[in-house]
mmCIF file of C-alpha atoms and ligand atoms in Angstrom:
data_model
loop_
_atom_site.group_PDB
_atom_site.id
_atom_site.type_symbol
_atom_site.label_atom_id
_atom_site.label_comp_id
_atom_site.label_asym_id
_atom_site.label_seq_id
_atom_site.Cartn_x
_atom_site.Cartn_y
_atom_site.Cartn_z
ATOM 1 C CA MET A 12 -13.868 15.549 -70.811
ATOM 2 C CA SER A 13 -17.445 15.220 -69.539
ATOM 3 C CA ASP A 14 -17.414 11.555 -70.649
ATOM 4 C CA VAL A 15 -14.338 11.011 -68.525
ATOM 5 C CA ARG A 16 -15.986 12.741 -65.581
ATOM 6 C CA GLU A 17 -19.102 10.594 -65.975
ATOM 7 C CA LEU A 18 -16.975 7.485 -66.072
ATOM 8 C CA TYR A 19 -15.219 8.572 -62.864
ATOM 9 C CA GLN A 20 -18.571 9.228 -61.217
ATOM 10 C CA GLU A 21 -19.674 5.748 -62.253
ATOM 11 C CA VAL A 22 -16.590 4.229 -60.623
ATOM 12 C CA ILE A 23 -17.219 6.138 -57.387
ATOM 13 C CA LEU A 24 -20.925 5.237 -57.309
ATOM 14 C CA HIS A 25 -20.158 1.625 -58.084
ATOM 15 C CA HIS A 26 -17.591 1.290 -55.291
ATOM 16 C CA ASN A 27 -19.941 3.084 -52.920
ATOM 17 C CA ARG A 28 -22.777 0.665 -53.715
ATOM 18 C CA ALA A 29 -20.665 -2.463 -53.757
ATOM 19 C CA PRO A 30 -17.484 -1.758 -51.788
ATOM 20 C CA ARG A 31 -14.628 -4.264 -52.090
ATOM 21 C CA ASN A 32 -13.028 -5.763 -48.992
ATOM 22 C CA PHE A 33 -15.842 -4.520 -46.761
ATOM 23 C CA GLY A 34 -16.167 -6.174 -43.361
ATOM 24 C CA GLU A 35 -14.063 -7.500 -40.542
ATOM 25 C CA LEU A 36 -10.729 -9.272 -40.822
ATOM 26 C CA GLU A 37 -10.594 -11.855 -38.062
ATOM 27 C CA ASP A 38 -6.864 -12.590 -38.221
ATOM 28 C CA ALA A 39 -5.813 -8.952 -38.540
ATOM 29 C CA ASP A 40 -2.514 -8.014 -36.923
ATOM 30 C CA ARG A 41 -2.901 -4.253 -37.379
ATOM 31 C CA SER A 42 -5.979 -2.074 -37.079
ATOM 32 C CA ALA A 43 -6.681 1.616 -36.937
ATOM 33 C CA GLU A 44 -9.644 3.941 -36.628
ATOM 34 C CA GLY A 45 -9.858 6.948 -38.911
ATOM 35 C CA HIS A 46 -12.095 9.936 -38.401
ATOM 36 C CA ASN A 47 -12.776 12.904 -40.633
ATOM 37 C CA PRO A 48 -14.645 15.380 -38.403
ATOM 38 C CA LEU A 49 -15.159 17.796 -41.287
ATOM 39 C CA CYS A 50 -17.525 15.409 -43.051
ATOM 40 C CA GLY A 51 -18.311 12.887 -40.318
ATOM 41 C CA ASP A 52 -16.619 9.927 -42.037
ATOM 42 C CA ARG A 53 -15.575 7.125 -39.715
ATOM 43 C CA LEU A 54 -13.519 4.180 -40.807
ATOM 44 C CA HIS A 55 -12.146 1.065 -39.171
ATOM 45 C CA LEU A 56 -9.334 -0.627 -41.051
ATOM 46 C CA ASP A 57 -7.959 -4.111 -40.386
ATOM 47 C CA LEU A 58 -4.921 -5.520 -42.094
ATOM 48 C CA ARG A 59 -2.686 -8.533 -41.981
ATOM 49 C CA LEU A 60 0.959 -8.393 -42.993
ATOM 50 C CA GLU A 61 2.916 -11.369 -44.206
ATOM 51 C CA ASP A 62 6.650 -11.064 -44.904
ATOM 52 C CA GLY A 63 6.292 -7.282 -44.880
ATOM 53 C CA ARG A 64 3.491 -7.310 -47.465
ATOM 54 C CA VAL A 65 -0.182 -6.519 -47.114
ATOM 55 C CA ALA A 66 -1.649 -10.016 -47.285
ATOM 56 C CA ASP A 67 -5.212 -8.949 -46.578
ATOM 57 C CA VAL A 68 -7.111 -5.803 -45.733
ATOM 58 C CA ARG A 69 -10.721 -4.962 -44.833
ATOM 59 C CA PHE A 70 -12.588 -1.854 -43.853
ATOM 60 C CA ARG A 71 -15.887 -0.946 -42.310
ATOM 61 C CA GLY A 72 -17.549 2.219 -41.118
ATOM 62 C CA GLU A 73 -19.867 4.993 -42.111
ATOM 63 C CA GLY A 74 -19.026 7.769 -44.453
ATOM 64 C CA CYS A 75 -19.859 9.711 -47.581
ATOM 65 C CA ALA A 76 -19.653 8.185 -51.066
ATOM 66 C CA ILE A 77 -16.157 9.581 -51.645
ATOM 67 C CA SER A 78 -14.703 8.166 -48.425
ATOM 68 C CA LYS A 79 -16.310 4.791 -48.986
ATOM 69 C CA ALA A 80 -15.269 4.563 -52.644
ATOM 70 C CA SER A 81 -11.753 5.653 -51.691
ATOM 71 C CA SER A 82 -11.569 2.966 -48.979
ATOM 72 C CA SER A 83 -12.756 0.346 -51.444
ATOM 73 C CA LEU A 84 -10.248 1.418 -54.117
ATOM 74 C CA MET A 85 -7.430 1.731 -51.555
ATOM 75 C CA THR A 86 -7.936 -1.800 -50.216
ATOM 76 C CA GLU A 87 -7.848 -3.152 -53.770
ATOM 77 C CA ALA A 88 -4.742 -1.140 -54.606
ATOM 78 C CA VAL A 89 -2.585 -2.052 -51.606
ATOM 79 C CA LYS A 90 -3.218 -5.792 -51.426
ATOM 80 C CA GLY A 91 0.084 -7.532 -52.115
ATOM 81 C CA LEU A 92 2.190 -4.382 -51.741
ATOM 82 C CA SER A 93 5.089 -4.045 -49.333
ATOM 83 C CA GLU A 94 4.820 -1.393 -46.622
ATOM 84 C CA GLU A 95 7.193 0.824 -48.563
ATOM 85 C CA GLU A 96 5.245 0.417 -51.819
ATOM 86 C CA ALA A 97 2.028 1.213 -49.971
ATOM 87 C CA ARG A 98 3.576 4.398 -48.554
ATOM 88 C CA LYS A 99 4.800 5.409 -52.016
ATOM 89 C CA LEU A 100 1.346 4.873 -53.454
ATOM 90 C CA LEU A 101 -0.120 6.950 -50.618
ATOM 91 C CA ALA A 102 2.233 9.817 -51.476
ATOM 92 C CA ALA A 103 1.387 9.540 -55.179
ATOM 93 C CA PHE A 104 -2.338 9.440 -54.424
ATOM 94 C CA HIS A 105 -2.040 12.490 -52.167
ATOM 95 C CA ALA A 106 -0.207 14.332 -54.933
ATOM 96 C CA ALA A 107 -2.951 13.389 -57.407
ATOM 97 C CA VAL A 108 -5.881 14.518 -55.241
ATOM 98 C CA THR A 109 -4.213 17.756 -54.232
ATOM 99 C CA GLY A 110 -3.420 18.668 -57.823
ATOM 100 C CA VAL A 111 0.266 17.896 -58.080
ATOM 101 C CA ASP A 112 0.988 15.544 -60.959
ATOM 102 C CA PRO A 113 1.654 11.989 -59.832
ATOM 103 C CA PRO A 114 5.150 10.640 -60.382
ATOM 104 C CA ALA A 115 5.485 8.671 -63.603
ATOM 105 C CA ASP A 116 6.532 5.479 -61.813
ATOM 106 C CA ALA A 117 3.134 4.879 -60.205
ATOM 107 C CA PRO A 118 1.103 2.912 -62.756
ATOM 108 C CA GLU A 119 -1.091 1.586 -59.917
ATOM 109 C CA LEU A 120 -2.349 5.119 -59.590
ATOM 110 C CA ARG A 121 -4.348 4.749 -62.771
ATOM 111 C CA LYS A 122 -6.873 2.571 -60.963
ATOM 112 C CA LEU A 123 -7.316 5.323 -58.412
ATOM 113 C CA ALA A 124 -7.682 8.066 -61.007
ATOM 114 C CA ALA A 125 -11.439 8.197 -60.503
ATOM 115 C CA LEU A 126 -10.787 10.059 -57.277
ATOM 116 C CA ALA A 127 -8.367 12.601 -58.721
ATOM 117 C CA GLY A 128 -11.453 14.707 -59.566
ATOM 118 C CA VAL A 129 -11.758 15.688 -55.905
ATOM 119 C CA ARG A 130 -8.878 18.109 -56.456
ATOM 120 C CA GLU A 131 -11.587 20.489 -57.689
ATOM 121 C CA PHE A 132 -13.342 20.197 -54.309
ATOM 122 C CA PRO A 133 -10.741 20.873 -51.602
ATOM 123 C CA ALA A 134 -13.185 20.014 -48.789
ATOM 124 C CA ARG A 135 -13.515 16.493 -50.190
ATOM 125 C CA VAL A 136 -9.766 15.815 -50.298
ATOM 126 C CA LYS A 137 -9.931 14.736 -46.643
ATOM 127 C CA CYS A 138 -12.740 12.312 -47.505
ATOM 128 C CA ALA A 139 -10.570 10.758 -50.225
ATOM 129 C CA MET A 140 -7.460 10.725 -47.997
ATOM 130 C CA LEU A 141 -9.115 9.217 -44.913
ATOM 131 C CA ALA A 142 -8.615 5.593 -45.995
ATOM 132 C CA TRP A 143 -4.951 6.294 -46.786
ATOM 133 C CA ARG A 144 -4.303 8.176 -43.538
ATOM 134 C CA THR A 145 -5.867 5.269 -41.659
ATOM 135 C CA LEU A 146 -3.691 2.803 -43.567
ATOM 136 C CA GLU A 147 -0.621 4.884 -42.722
ATOM 137 C CA ALA A 148 -1.587 4.861 -39.019
ATOM 138 C CA ALA A 149 -2.133 1.095 -39.056
ATOM 139 C CA LEU A 150 1.257 0.516 -40.716
ATOM 140 C CA LYS A 151 2.941 2.721 -38.108
ATOM 141 C CA GLY A 152 1.214 0.792 -35.335
ATOM 142 C CA GLU A 153 -0.956 3.737 -34.317
ATOM 143 C CA ASP A 154 -4.549 2.849 -33.603
ATOM 144 C CA GLU A 155 -6.244 6.170 -34.251
ATOM 145 C CA VAL A 156 -5.991 9.001 -36.753
ATOM 146 C CA THR A 157 -7.973 12.110 -37.533
ATOM 147 C CA THR A 158 -7.744 14.211 -40.680
ATOM 148 C CA GLU A 159 -7.868 17.429 -38.609
HETATM 149 ZN ZN1 LIG B 228 -16.682 12.503 -46.485
#
């Protein structure tokens, strides 16, 4: 168990140090700002849809290790997904970080499992969810979201 936890910590630290898809997306057609006042995390998300699928996605901002690692993992996970698939993954991820077992039909969730450990730290759930809430806002065409 502690080996698993160490591995998860490694994944989080690694994504925090070297986040994927970090930066600005010049040809973005959706963007949203996310803010988690509880922790002070701020996130700007750009995405480009093509034929209803997430063709590209980038994020930037300032936040704690959890929020940054979650943004990095989220951008990797949703690339290529349809809007509906992205929303399903969001729901499965939310279930995982709040302690409800994820539905069996979400194999993509395995890549995000490193963050499921935050279920033991309820205050950090909002840090882990910020990237996903911001994605949801961007998909809905809303340009701002707060976790409060
Ligand atoms: Zn945070």
